[in-house]
PDB file of C-alpha atoms and ligand atoms in Angstrom:
ATOM      1  CA  MET A  17      95.286 124.173 158.794  1.00 93.00           C
ATOM      2  CA  THR A  18      96.097 127.198 156.538  1.00 97.00           C
ATOM      3  CA  SER A  19      92.910 127.807 154.312  1.00 98.00           C
ATOM      4  CA  PHE A  20      93.047 129.398 151.037  1.00 98.00           C
ATOM      5  CA  CYS A  21      90.649 130.323 148.170  1.00 98.00           C
ATOM      6  CA  ILE A  22      91.442 130.256 144.476  1.00 99.00           C
ATOM      7  CA  VAL A  23      90.507 132.680 141.935  1.00 99.00           C
ATOM      8  CA  LEU A  24      90.430 131.838 138.226  1.00 98.00           C
ATOM      9  CA  SER A  25      88.916 133.030 134.895  1.00 98.00           C
ATOM     10  CA  GLY A  26      89.683 130.113 132.686  1.00 98.00           C
ATOM     11  CA  ARG A  27      90.716 126.503 132.392  1.00 98.00           C
ATOM     12  CA  GLY A  28      91.846 125.715 135.943  1.00 98.00           C
ATOM     13  CA  SER A  29      94.700 123.598 135.188  1.00 98.00           C
ATOM     14  CA  ASN A  30      96.514 125.228 138.159  1.00 98.00           C
ATOM     15  CA  MET A  31      93.519 124.833 140.498  1.00 98.00           C
ATOM     16  CA  GLU A  32      93.547 121.245 139.710  1.00 98.00           C
ATOM     17  CA  ALA A  33      97.304 120.976 140.313  1.00 98.00           C
ATOM     18  CA  LEU A  34      96.700 122.706 143.754  1.00 98.00           C
ATOM     19  CA  ALA A  35      93.695 120.553 144.371  1.00 98.00           C
ATOM     20  CA  ASP A  36      95.609 117.473 143.757  1.00 98.00           C
ATOM     21  CA  ALA A  37      98.366 118.515 146.024  1.00 98.00           C
ATOM     22  CA  VAL A  38      95.984 119.286 148.957  1.00 98.00           C
ATOM     23  CA  ARG A  39      94.206 115.692 148.077  1.00 98.00           C
ATOM     24  CA  ASP A  40      97.384 113.965 148.457  1.00 98.00           C
ATOM     25  CA  GLY A  41      98.682 115.509 151.658  1.00 97.00           C
ATOM     26  CA  ARG A  42     101.654 117.374 149.727  1.00 98.00           C
ATOM     27  CA  LEU A  43     100.052 120.910 150.445  1.00 98.00           C
ATOM     28  CA  ASP A  44      98.838 120.930 154.015  1.00 98.00           C
ATOM     29  CA  ALA A  45      96.261 123.036 153.491  1.00 98.00           C
ATOM     30  CA  ARG A  46      92.277 123.683 152.503  1.00 98.00           C
ATOM     31  CA  VAL A  47      90.587 124.879 149.671  1.00 98.00           C
ATOM     32  CA  GLU A  48      87.596 126.634 150.950  1.00 98.00           C
ATOM     33  CA  PHE A  49      86.561 127.662 147.898  1.00 98.00           C
ATOM     34  CA  VAL A  50      87.149 128.309 144.073  1.00 98.00           C
ATOM     35  CA  ALA A  51      85.834 131.846 142.658  1.00 98.00           C
ATOM     36  CA  SER A  52      85.457 133.175 139.130  1.00 98.00           C
ATOM     37  CA  ASP A  53      84.536 136.197 137.409  1.00 98.00           C
ATOM     38  CA  ALA A  54      83.446 134.088 134.515  1.00 98.00           C
ATOM     39  CA  PRO A  55      80.285 131.897 134.986  1.00 98.00           C
ATOM     40  CA  ASP A  56      81.214 129.418 132.136  1.00 98.00           C
ATOM     41  CA  ALA A  57      84.812 129.135 133.323  1.00 98.00           C
ATOM     42  CA  PRO A  58      85.821 125.319 132.813  1.00 98.00           C
ATOM     43  CA  GLY A  59      87.630 125.658 136.113  1.00 98.00           C
ATOM     44  CA  LEU A  60      84.674 126.223 138.119  1.00 98.00           C
ATOM     45  CA  GLU A  61      83.078 122.879 136.629  1.00 98.00           C
ATOM     46  CA  LYS A  62      86.245 121.154 137.647  1.00 98.00           C
ATOM     47  CA  ALA A  63      86.124 122.436 140.952  1.00 98.00           C
ATOM     48  CA  HIS A  64      82.110 121.380 141.375  1.00 98.00           C
ATOM     49  CA  ARG A  65      83.261 118.252 140.277  1.00 98.00           C
ATOM     50  CA  ARG A  66      85.825 117.609 142.946  1.00 98.00           C
ATOM     51  CA  GLY A  67      83.483 118.768 145.508  1.00 98.00           C
ATOM     52  CA  ILE A  68      84.866 122.036 146.129  1.00 98.00           C
ATOM     53  CA  ASP A  69      82.434 125.064 146.993  1.00 98.00           C
ATOM     54  CA  THR A  70      82.413 127.307 143.865  1.00 98.00           C
ATOM     55  CA  VAL A  71      81.583 130.956 143.814  1.00 98.00           C
ATOM     56  CA  VAL A  72      80.642 133.154 140.825  1.00 98.00           C
ATOM     57  CA  LEU A  73      81.884 136.958 141.536  1.00 98.00           C
ATOM     58  CA  PRO A  74      79.247 139.188 140.179  1.00 98.00           C
ATOM     59  CA  TYR A  75      81.743 141.514 138.203  1.00 98.00           C
ATOM     60  CA  ALA A  76      79.472 141.309 134.864  1.00 96.00           C
ATOM     61  CA  SER A  77      76.079 142.186 136.604  1.00 97.00           C
ATOM     62  CA  GLU A  78      77.176 144.311 139.596  1.00 97.00           C
ATOM     63  CA  GLY A  79      80.672 145.678 138.597  1.00 98.00           C
ATOM     64  CA  LYS A  80      83.978 145.292 140.048  1.00 98.00           C
ATOM     65  CA  GLU A  81      83.327 147.013 143.558  1.00 98.00           C
ATOM     66  CA  ASN A  82      80.784 144.769 144.472  1.00 98.00           C
ATOM     67  CA  ALA A  83      82.471 141.410 143.013  1.00 98.00           C
ATOM     68  CA  GLU A  84      85.427 142.506 145.263  1.00 98.00           C
ATOM     69  CA  ARG A  85      83.259 143.056 148.061  1.00 98.00           C
ATOM     70  CA  ARG A  86      81.657 139.703 147.555  1.00 98.00           C
ATOM     71  CA  LEU A  87      84.977 137.888 147.614  1.00 98.00           C
ATOM     72  CA  SER A  88      86.374 139.746 150.749  1.00 98.00           C
ATOM     73  CA  GLY A  89      83.136 138.995 152.508  1.00 98.00           C
ATOM     74  CA  LEU A  90      83.344 135.346 151.764  1.00 98.00           C
ATOM     75  CA  CYS A  91      86.974 135.365 152.672  1.00 98.00           C
ATOM     76  CA  SER A  92      86.386 136.767 156.189  1.00 98.00           C
ATOM     77  CA  ALA A  93      82.975 134.475 156.898  1.00 98.00           C
ATOM     78  CA  ARG A  94      85.275 131.394 155.785  1.00 97.00           C
ATOM     79  CA  GLY A  95      88.274 132.338 157.541  1.00 97.00           C
ATOM     80  CA  VAL A  96      90.532 132.234 154.213  1.00 98.00           C
ATOM     81  CA  GLU A  97      93.904 133.264 154.829  1.00 98.00           C
ATOM     82  CA  TRP A  98      95.364 133.410 151.582  1.00 98.00           C
ATOM     83  CA  ILE A  99      94.120 134.519 148.092  1.00 98.00           C
ATOM     84  CA  VAL A 100      95.838 132.217 145.414  1.00 99.00           C
ATOM     85  CA  LEU A 101      95.228 133.792 141.866  1.00 98.00           C
ATOM     86  CA  ALA A 102      95.061 130.847 139.105  1.00 98.00           C
ATOM     87  CA  GLY A 103      94.474 132.609 135.778  1.00 98.00           C
ATOM     88  CA  PHE A 104      92.473 135.206 137.142  1.00 98.00           C
ATOM     89  CA  MET A 105      92.095 137.863 133.907  1.00 96.00           C
ATOM     90  CA  ARG A 106      90.899 140.769 136.238  1.00 96.00           C
ATOM     91  CA  ILE A 107      92.912 143.398 137.933  1.00 95.00           C
ATOM     92  CA  LEU A 108      92.259 143.875 141.699  1.00 97.00           C
ATOM     93  CA  SER A 109      91.776 147.515 142.769  1.00 97.00           C
ATOM     94  CA  PRO A 110      93.921 148.895 144.676  1.00 97.00           C
ATOM     95  CA  GLU A 111      91.422 149.203 148.001  1.00 97.00           C
ATOM     96  CA  PHE A 112      91.174 145.064 147.647  1.00 98.00           C
ATOM     97  CA  VAL A 113      95.043 144.511 147.424  1.00 98.00           C
ATOM     98  CA  THR A 114      95.670 147.062 150.158  1.00 97.00           C
ATOM     99  CA  ALA A 115      92.790 145.415 152.320  1.00 97.00           C
ATOM    100  CA  HIS A 116      94.573 141.926 151.670  1.00 98.00           C
ATOM    101  CA  ALA A 117      97.990 143.306 151.675  1.00 95.00           C
ATOM    102  CA  GLY A 118     100.845 140.341 151.421  1.00 95.00           C
ATOM    103  CA  ARG A 119      97.985 137.819 151.510  1.00 97.00           C
ATOM    104  CA  ILE A 120      97.243 137.423 147.909  1.00 98.00           C
ATOM    105  CA  VAL A 121      99.257 135.217 145.461  1.00 98.00           C
ATOM    106  CA  ASN A 122      99.554 134.979 141.949  1.00 98.00           C
ATOM    107  CA  ILE A 123     101.428 132.870 139.216  1.00 98.00           C
ATOM    108  CA  HIS A 124     102.678 134.137 136.017  1.00 98.00           C
ATOM    109  CA  PRO A 125     104.130 132.339 133.004  1.00 98.00           C
ATOM    110  CA  SER A 126     107.095 134.325 132.145  1.00 98.00           C
ATOM    111  CA  LEU A 127     110.448 135.411 134.301  1.00 98.00           C
ATOM    112  CA  LEU A 128     109.110 138.558 135.508  1.00 97.00           C
ATOM    113  CA  PRO A 129     109.928 141.562 135.321  1.00 97.00           C
ATOM    114  CA  SER A 130     110.110 140.355 131.623  1.00 98.00           C
ATOM    115  CA  PHE A 131     106.902 139.832 129.943  1.00 98.00           C
ATOM    116  CA  PRO A 132     103.811 141.116 132.320  1.00 97.00           C
ATOM    117  CA  GLY A 133     100.513 141.642 131.173  1.00 95.00           C
ATOM    118  CA  ARG A 134      97.912 138.920 129.499  1.00 95.00           C
ATOM    119  CA  ASP A 135     100.163 136.945 127.458  1.00 97.00           C
ATOM    120  CA  GLY A 136     103.344 136.136 128.934  1.00 98.00           C
ATOM    121  CA  ILE A 137     103.961 133.015 126.716  1.00 98.00           C
ATOM    122  CA  GLY A 138     103.306 134.274 123.525  1.00 98.00           C
ATOM    123  CA  ASP A 139     104.857 137.592 124.100  1.00 98.00           C
ATOM    124  CA  ALA A 140     108.222 135.854 125.345  1.00 98.00           C
ATOM    125  CA  TRP A 141     108.184 133.535 122.109  1.00 98.00           C
ATOM    126  CA  ARG A 142     107.637 136.351 119.647  1.00 98.00           C
ATOM    127  CA  PHE A 143     110.463 138.247 121.272  1.00 98.00           C
ATOM    128  CA  GLY A 144     112.510 135.224 120.517  1.00 97.00           C
ATOM    129  CA  VAL A 145     113.887 134.608 124.021  1.00 98.00           C
ATOM    130  CA  ALA A 146     116.111 131.197 124.368  1.00 98.00           C
ATOM    131  CA  VAL A 147     114.761 131.165 128.302  1.00 98.00           C
ATOM    132  CA  THR A 148     111.731 132.128 129.689  1.00 98.00           C
ATOM    133  CA  GLY A 149     109.855 130.644 132.717  1.00 98.00           C
ATOM    134  CA  VAL A 150     107.305 130.990 135.581  1.00 98.00           C
ATOM    135  CA  THR A 151     107.238 133.520 138.549  1.00 98.00           C
ATOM    136  CA  ILE A 152     105.120 133.130 141.545  1.00 98.00           C
ATOM    137  CA  HIS A 153     104.624 136.472 143.422  1.00 97.00           C
ATOM    138  CA  LEU A 154     102.790 138.524 145.895  1.00 97.00           C
ATOM    139  CA  VAL A 155     100.115 140.614 144.469  1.00 97.00           C
ATOM    140  CA  ASP A 156     100.719 144.586 144.867  1.00 94.00           C
ATOM    141  CA  ALA A 157      98.629 147.285 142.982  1.00 90.00           C
ATOM    142  CA  GLY A 158     100.923 147.005 139.842  1.00 90.00           C
ATOM    143  CA  ILE A 159     100.465 144.528 136.907  1.00 89.00           C
ATOM    144  CA  ASP A 160     102.556 141.544 137.782  1.00 89.00           C
ATOM    145  CA  SER A 161     104.984 143.607 139.619  1.00 89.00           C
ATOM    146  CA  GLY A 162     104.945 142.439 143.341  1.00 93.00           C
ATOM    147  CA  ARG A 163     107.375 140.656 145.482  1.00 94.00           C
ATOM    148  CA  ILE A 164     108.838 137.271 143.764  1.00 95.00           C
ATOM    149  CA  LEU A 165     108.257 134.186 145.653  1.00 96.00           C
ATOM    150  CA  ALA A 166     109.693 131.469 143.393  1.00 96.00           C
ATOM    151  CA  GLN A 167     110.814 131.476 139.753  1.00 96.00           C
ATOM    152  CA  ARG A 168     111.686 128.724 137.611  1.00 97.00           C
ATOM    153  CA  ALA A 169     113.388 128.722 133.916  1.00 98.00           C
ATOM    154  CA  VAL A 170     112.173 126.983 131.022  1.00 98.00           C
ATOM    155  CA  GLU A 171     114.554 126.760 128.204  1.00 98.00           C
ATOM    156  CA  ILE A 172     113.045 127.428 124.282  1.00 98.00           C
ATOM    157  CA  PHE A 173     114.818 125.104 121.913  1.00 97.00           C
ATOM    158  CA  PRO A 174     114.920 125.541 118.077  1.00 96.00           C
ATOM    159  CA  GLU A 175     112.552 122.564 117.811  1.00 97.00           C
ATOM    160  CA  ASP A 176     109.999 123.965 119.977  1.00 98.00           C
ATOM    161  CA  SER A 177     106.729 125.316 118.763  1.00 98.00           C
ATOM    162  CA  LEU A 178     104.569 127.610 120.740  1.00 98.00           C
ATOM    163  CA  GLU A 179     102.062 125.290 121.690  1.00 98.00           C
ATOM    164  CA  ASN A 180     104.659 122.909 122.722  1.00 98.00           C
ATOM    165  CA  LEU A 181     106.251 125.807 124.948  1.00 98.00           C
ATOM    166  CA  GLU A 182     102.840 126.413 126.534  1.00 98.00           C
ATOM    167  CA  GLU A 183     102.838 122.907 127.832  1.00 98.00           C
ATOM    168  CA  LYS A 184     106.273 122.856 129.257  1.00 98.00           C
ATOM    169  CA  ILE A 185     105.317 126.320 130.998  1.00 98.00           C
ATOM    170  CA  HIS A 186     102.177 124.729 132.405  1.00 98.00           C
ATOM    171  CA  THR A 187     104.100 121.543 133.298  1.00 98.00           C
ATOM    172  CA  THR A 188     106.408 123.848 135.042  1.00 98.00           C
ATOM    173  CA  GLU A 189     103.663 125.940 136.852  1.00 98.00           C
ATOM    174  CA  HIS A 190     101.996 122.685 138.068  1.00 98.00           C
ATOM    175  CA  ALA A 191     105.275 121.614 139.647  1.00 98.00           C
ATOM    176  CA  LEU A 192     106.068 124.948 141.293  1.00 98.00           C
ATOM    177  CA  TYR A 193     102.798 126.333 142.584  1.00 98.00           C
ATOM    178  CA  TRP A 194     101.944 123.886 145.189  1.00 98.00           C
ATOM    179  CA  LYS A 195     105.676 123.909 146.438  1.00 98.00           C
ATOM    180  CA  THR A 196     105.943 127.478 146.798  1.00 97.00           C
ATOM    181  CA  LEU A 197     102.474 127.712 148.635  1.00 98.00           C
ATOM    182  CA  SER A 198     103.502 124.915 150.997  1.00 98.00           C
ATOM    183  CA  GLU A 199     106.595 126.740 152.108  1.00 96.00           C
ATOM    184  CA  LEU A 200     104.584 130.239 152.090  1.00 97.00           C
ATOM    185  CA  PHE A 201     101.858 128.731 154.301  1.00 97.00           C
ATOM    186  CA  ARG A 202     104.554 127.071 156.635  1.00 96.00           C
ATOM    187  CA  THR A 203     106.883 129.724 156.961  1.00 93.00           C
ATOM    188  CA  GLY A 204     105.162 133.200 155.792  1.00 92.00           C
ATOM    189  CA  VAL A 205     106.679 135.698 153.364  1.00 88.00           C
ATOM    190  CA  PRO A 206     110.418 135.447 153.918  1.00 82.00           C
ATOM    191  CA  ALA A 207     112.071 138.408 155.496  1.00 78.00           C
ATOM    192  CA  GLU A 208     114.749 138.477 152.971  1.00 71.00           C
ATOM    193  CA  ARG A 209     114.778 137.687 149.339  1.00 70.00           C
ATOM    194  CA  ARG A 210     115.101 133.969 148.735  1.00 63.00           C
ATOM    195  CA  TRP A 211     114.684 132.039 145.542  1.00 62.00           C
ATOM    196  CA  ARG A 212     113.045 128.818 145.297  1.00 63.00           C
ATOM    197  CA  ARG A 213     113.478 126.744 142.106  1.00 59.00           C
TER     198      ARG A 213
HETATM  199  C1  GRF B  19      98.538 130.182 133.455  1.00 75.96           C
HETATM  200  O1  GRF B  19      99.572 130.130 132.424  1.00 75.96           O
HETATM  201  C2  GRF B  19      98.871 131.394 134.611  1.00 75.96           C
HETATM  202  O2  GRF B  19     100.232 131.226 134.664  1.00 75.96           O
HETATM  203  C3  GRF B  19      98.291 132.706 134.073  1.00 75.96           C
HETATM  204  O3  GRF B  19      97.064 132.071 133.283  1.00 75.96           O
HETATM  205  C4  GRF B  19      97.107 130.922 133.099  1.00 75.96           C
HETATM  206  C5  GRF B  19      96.269 129.920 133.794  1.00 75.96           C
HETATM  207  O4  GRF B  19      96.092 128.486 133.065  1.00 75.96           O
HETATM  208  N1  GRF B  19      98.093 133.298 134.965  1.00 75.96           N
HETATM  209  P1  GRF B  19      95.025 127.622 134.199  1.00 75.96           P
HETATM  210  O5  GRF B  19      93.751 128.319 133.974  1.00 75.96           O
HETATM  211  O6  GRF B  19      95.355 127.535 135.431  1.00 75.96           O
HETATM  212  O7  GRF B  19      95.182 126.409 133.040  1.00 75.96           O
END
C-alpha cells in the first residue's frame, strides 16, 4: 500500500479530509505521520486525536537544514513514498526538493499560475477576478510553480464575501485533493499533461 506523510503548519482541514478519505477507503494509502514546523499547529492535535503519529520539525530550534534532514530521515525510515504538503507555510530548500524530486505534492488555493504565494485566496479576491479555484501540483524549487496535476475552478459571485469564498475554496480543496492523490498513487505522474476537474 502506498504510504505518505502530510506536512502542515496550521489548521489542518486538508489533512483531516485526506485522513477521512483513507479511513473510508476512498484513498487506498496509509498516512505514516503528520509533521509540522509549528508545535502549536491545530492540525497536529487533530492528527494525534485520530491516532496518527505526529512530529514537530525543529525549524525554530535547529534551523531549516536540520529540520529538513529530520523529515528526510523519517521518510526513509518509515518507507514514505510521497510527501504531501497541506498548508505548509515554509519553502523547502532546492536540496530537499531535488532529493525528493517528483515525490512532493502541494495544494494551493488559486488557479496557478495566478496568485501564487501566501495568500492566494485574498489576492484573487482583492484583484477582483470572477473565477479563481484550487490547484494541486508537484513541488519544484520555485514558489507554487511545479507541474500541475489537477485544477478546479470556483466562481466568485457579486453576493460572495471573502469569508464565504474561503469556505468555497476549502470545500473544493477537500473534494479534489484525495481524488488527485488517489490517481497519482495508482498511476504515477502522468506522462502527458492531463487535467482533472
Ligand atoms: C489551504 O487553503 C491550502 O490550499 C493552503 O493552505 C491552506 C491550508 O488549510 N496551502 P488547512 O490547514 O488545510 O485547513
